[in-house]
Structures are given as structure tokens and as C-alpha cells.
mmCIF file of C-alpha atoms in Angstrom:
data_model
loop_
_atom_site.group_PDB
_atom_site.id
_atom_site.type_symbol
_atom_site.label_atom_id
_atom_site.label_comp_id
_atom_site.label_asym_id
_atom_site.label_seq_id
_atom_site.Cartn_x
_atom_site.Cartn_y
_atom_site.Cartn_z
ATOM 1 C CA UNK A 1 -25.056 24.916 -18.378
ATOM 2 C CA UNK A 2 -26.387 21.331 -17.745
ATOM 3 C CA UNK A 3 -24.393 18.460 -16.269
ATOM 4 C CA UNK A 4 -23.377 15.678 -18.671
ATOM 5 C CA UNK A 5 -23.075 13.358 -15.945
ATOM 6 C CA UNK A 6 -25.377 10.317 -16.602
ATOM 7 C CA UNK A 7 -27.460 8.952 -13.618
ATOM 8 C CA UNK A 8 -26.459 5.679 -11.910
ATOM 9 C CA UNK A 9 -27.615 2.555 -13.280
ATOM 10 C CA UNK A 10 -29.847 1.219 -10.849
ATOM 11 C CA UNK A 11 -32.598 -1.398 -10.861
ATOM 12 C CA UNK A 12 -35.942 -0.926 -8.915
ATOM 13 C CA UNK A 13 -35.594 -3.477 -6.214
ATOM 14 C CA UNK A 14 -36.376 -4.166 -2.681
ATOM 15 C CA UNK A 15 -34.803 -1.906 -0.132
ATOM 16 C CA UNK A 16 -31.284 -2.708 0.968
ATOM 17 C CA UNK A 17 -30.341 -1.081 4.259
ATOM 18 C CA UNK A 18 -26.719 -1.889 3.585
ATOM 19 C CA UNK A 19 -26.405 -0.398 0.203
ATOM 20 C CA UNK A 20 -24.976 2.975 1.454
ATOM 21 C CA UNK A 21 -22.356 0.980 3.574
ATOM 22 C CA UNK A 22 -21.321 -1.065 0.622
ATOM 23 C CA UNK A 23 -21.016 2.105 -1.610
ATOM 24 C CA UNK A 24 -18.884 3.783 1.096
ATOM 25 C CA UNK A 25 -16.664 0.782 1.385
ATOM 26 C CA UNK A 26 -16.310 0.568 -2.344
ATOM 27 C CA UNK A 27 -15.449 4.193 -2.672
ATOM 28 C CA UNK A 28 -12.877 4.085 0.371
ATOM 29 C CA UNK A 29 -11.023 1.143 -1.014
ATOM 30 C CA UNK A 30 -11.323 2.363 -4.695
ATOM 31 C CA UNK A 31 -12.865 -0.985 -5.814
ATOM 32 C CA UNK A 32 -14.238 -1.099 -9.293
ATOM 33 C CA UNK A 33 -16.851 -3.357 -10.138
ATOM 34 C CA UNK A 34 -14.912 -4.926 -12.876
ATOM 35 C CA UNK A 35 -14.736 -8.709 -12.829
ATOM 36 C CA UNK A 36 -11.786 -10.690 -13.927
ATOM 37 C CA UNK A 37 -11.482 -11.387 -17.610
ATOM 38 C CA UNK A 38 -13.692 -14.196 -18.787
ATOM 39 C CA UNK A 39 -11.972 -17.426 -20.099
ATOM 40 C CA UNK A 40 -13.247 -20.444 -21.977
ATOM 41 C CA UNK A 41 -11.419 -23.770 -21.766
ATOM 42 C CA UNK A 42 -12.054 -26.562 -24.075
ATOM 43 C CA UNK A 43 -10.458 -29.879 -25.188
ATOM 44 C CA UNK A 44 -9.801 -30.244 -28.830
ATOM 45 C CA UNK A 45 -7.528 -32.765 -30.654
ATOM 46 C CA UNK A 46 -5.497 -33.762 -27.613
ATOM 47 C CA UNK A 47 -4.885 -30.203 -26.651
ATOM 48 C CA UNK A 48 -6.530 -27.785 -24.175
ATOM 49 C CA UNK A 49 -7.472 -24.581 -25.776
ATOM 50 C CA UNK A 50 -7.993 -21.649 -23.467
ATOM 51 C CA UNK A 51 -9.746 -18.451 -25.010
ATOM 52 C CA UNK A 52 -9.574 -15.307 -22.630
ATOM 53 C CA UNK A 53 -11.501 -12.122 -23.583
ATOM 54 C CA UNK A 54 -9.174 -9.141 -23.321
ATOM 55 C CA UNK A 55 -10.865 -6.454 -25.443
ATOM 56 C CA UNK A 56 -9.140 -3.114 -25.889
ATOM 57 C CA UNK A 57 -5.717 -4.305 -24.831
ATOM 58 C CA UNK A 58 -2.711 -4.133 -27.045
ATOM 59 C CA UNK A 59 -0.521 -7.416 -27.407
ATOM 60 C CA UNK A 60 2.329 -5.533 -25.743
ATOM 61 C CA UNK A 61 0.159 -5.147 -22.409
ATOM 62 C CA UNK A 62 -0.393 -8.808 -21.996
ATOM 63 C CA UNK A 63 2.091 -11.098 -20.357
ATOM 64 C CA UNK A 64 1.801 -14.831 -19.790
ATOM 65 C CA UNK A 65 4.100 -16.324 -17.095
ATOM 66 C CA UNK A 66 4.654 -19.928 -16.080
ATOM 67 C CA UNK A 67 6.110 -20.892 -12.712
ATOM 68 C CA UNK A 68 6.255 -24.474 -12.015
ATOM 69 C CA UNK A 69 2.587 -25.720 -12.241
ATOM 70 C CA UNK A 70 1.041 -22.239 -12.337
ATOM 71 C CA UNK A 71 0.282 -20.200 -15.502
ATOM 72 C CA UNK A 72 -0.537 -16.539 -14.945
ATOM 73 C CA UNK A 73 -2.004 -14.269 -17.612
ATOM 74 C CA UNK A 74 -1.734 -10.604 -16.759
ATOM 75 C CA UNK A 75 -2.983 -7.486 -18.517
ATOM 76 C CA UNK A 76 -2.436 -3.974 -17.681
ATOM 77 C CA UNK A 77 -4.101 -0.875 -19.378
ATOM 78 C CA UNK A 78 -2.384 2.335 -18.490
ATOM 79 C CA UNK A 79 -4.248 5.762 -18.196
ATOM 80 C CA UNK A 80 -3.199 8.544 -20.667
ATOM 81 C CA UNK A 81 -1.568 11.286 -18.446
ATOM 82 C CA UNK A 82 -2.481 14.138 -20.799
ATOM 83 C CA UNK A 83 -6.140 14.644 -20.002
ATOM 84 C CA UNK A 84 -6.452 18.224 -21.229
ATOM 85 C CA UNK A 85 -6.422 19.377 -24.842
ATOM 86 C CA UNK A 86 -4.580 22.471 -25.950
ATOM 87 C CA UNK A 87 -7.852 24.627 -25.856
ATOM 88 C CA UNK A 88 -8.258 23.888 -22.223
ATOM 89 C CA UNK A 89 -11.224 21.315 -22.661
ATOM 90 C CA UNK A 90 -10.947 18.195 -20.728
ATOM 91 C CA UNK A 91 -12.903 15.328 -19.786
ATOM 92 C CA UNK A 92 -16.071 15.894 -17.671
ATOM 93 C CA UNK A 93 -16.502 12.182 -16.845
ATOM 94 C CA UNK A 94 -14.464 9.152 -17.614
ATOM 95 C CA UNK A 95 -15.863 5.521 -17.466
ATOM 96 C CA UNK A 96 -13.032 3.821 -18.915
ATOM 97 C CA UNK A 97 -11.400 1.850 -16.327
ATOM 98 C CA UNK A 98 -7.419 1.544 -16.108
ATOM 99 C CA UNK A 99 -5.658 -0.890 -14.116
ATOM 100 C CA UNK A 100 -4.260 -4.404 -14.268
ATOM 101 C CA UNK A 101 -6.055 -7.760 -14.426
ATOM 102 C CA UNK A 102 -4.571 -11.277 -13.635
ATOM 103 C CA UNK A 103 -5.785 -14.784 -13.526
ATOM 104 C CA UNK A 104 -3.858 -18.054 -12.624
ATOM 105 C CA UNK A 105 -4.540 -21.645 -14.019
ATOM 106 C CA UNK A 106 -3.205 -24.963 -12.809
ATOM 107 C CA UNK A 107 -1.170 -26.546 -15.629
ATOM 108 C CA UNK A 108 -0.159 -29.702 -14.004
ATOM 109 C CA UNK A 109 -1.131 -32.104 -16.772
ATOM 110 C CA UNK A 110 0.222 -29.746 -19.532
ATOM 111 C CA UNK A 111 3.381 -29.935 -21.620
ATOM 112 C CA UNK A 112 4.488 -26.307 -20.744
ATOM 113 C CA UNK A 113 7.322 -26.271 -23.264
ATOM 114 C CA UNK A 114 4.916 -26.570 -26.064
ATOM 115 C CA UNK A 115 2.307 -23.967 -25.130
ATOM 116 C CA UNK A 116 1.621 -21.521 -28.045
ATOM 117 C CA UNK A 117 -0.308 -18.150 -27.853
ATOM 118 C CA UNK A 118 -1.800 -15.969 -30.291
ATOM 119 C CA UNK A 119 -3.998 -12.678 -29.891
ATOM 120 C CA UNK A 120 -6.514 -11.725 -32.355
ATOM 121 C CA UNK A 121 -9.686 -9.322 -32.177
ATOM 122 C CA UNK A 122 -9.435 -9.052 -28.414
ATOM 123 C CA UNK A 123 -9.313 -12.802 -27.792
ATOM 124 C CA UNK A 124 -6.147 -14.400 -26.395
ATOM 125 C CA UNK A 125 -5.937 -18.146 -27.444
ATOM 126 C CA UNK A 126 -3.523 -20.511 -25.737
ATOM 127 C CA UNK A 127 -3.102 -23.893 -27.167
ATOM 128 C CA UNK A 128 -1.823 -26.318 -24.467
ATOM 129 C CA UNK A 129 -0.914 -29.783 -25.401
ATOM 130 C CA UNK A 130 -1.627 -32.574 -22.769
ATOM 131 C CA UNK A 131 1.488 -34.304 -21.162
ATOM 132 C CA UNK A 132 1.963 -37.981 -22.348
ATOM 133 C CA UNK A 133 1.013 -40.250 -19.502
ATOM 134 C CA UNK A 134 4.042 -41.663 -17.710
ATOM 135 C CA UNK A 135 4.016 -45.405 -17.954
ATOM 136 C CA UNK A 136 6.451 -47.143 -15.656
ATOM 137 C CA UNK A 137 8.887 -49.275 -17.704
ATOM 138 C CA UNK A 138 8.304 -53.071 -17.425
ATOM 139 C CA UNK A 139 11.037 -54.970 -15.755
ATOM 140 C CA UNK A 140 11.752 -58.211 -13.979
ATOM 141 C CA UNK A 141 12.905 -58.326 -10.460
ATOM 142 C CA UNK A 142 15.656 -60.913 -9.525
ATOM 143 C CA UNK A 143 15.134 -62.977 -6.355
ATOM 144 C CA UNK A 144 18.075 -63.031 -4.034
#
């Protein structure tokens, strides 16, 4: 029987003498080439709107934590433990990655008590209102 394992995705490029060392390091440390999830931040009607792409995650697998001036978005995808079916057939190759992702953002000028979140079609949307600028109260000093 033939193998169903696809060939590696490689471009034809100039010779890289360190390619084998990089692959060995990646395999040793079990690094995946997955980038952190992508985000877009825009300002809209006095709010900052953060959109994070988290396709394939369930709403229960995503957590948003605020600690002082740091907002952290974490998402974890867990592996299914039962990899073999009843008839003894299992996976030949798995290309879906499992693990956790996390990104942190500075929310110093944000009213953290009024942040709202929604998750629809793999996109997490946070609406974050700006803090009202603190203007010192006018007062008169008395001369002693």
C-alpha cells in the first residue's frame, strides 16, 4: 500500500546551509510554525474595536482577563484523546494543531469596566470605550 503522507511544502529557493539545524531545533523543542492569532484594532465612535481571528474555537475555550492595565486574550484547543475508531482504523497523519494561544494588550486609556465582548463566525470582537480625560478642577489658592 502507498503512503498517504503529503510531501513537505517547500519553495525552490537558494541553498540554506542552516535549514537542517533549524528543523532539528524545531523538532527538538516541539515548536509549531503557528503564528499568534491575528488582530485588527480600529477607532470607531469614541471606542476602540479589537477584532481577533480565532477560527475553530468554541466560545467556552476563549478567556479574556484584565489585570491592571493589561488585557490578555487566551484560547486553548484540546486534542481528542480517542484517536482510534471501533474498527481499529485511526489517523495516518494529523495536520490540525492543538495547544494554547495568548496575546496581551495595553489598555491604559480604556474604561475597563465597560468593555463588551462578542464571538461570531470565528471572530472575537471587543468594544472598548475610551476613558474620559481627567481634567483637574479649577481652584483658587489663597495667599498666606
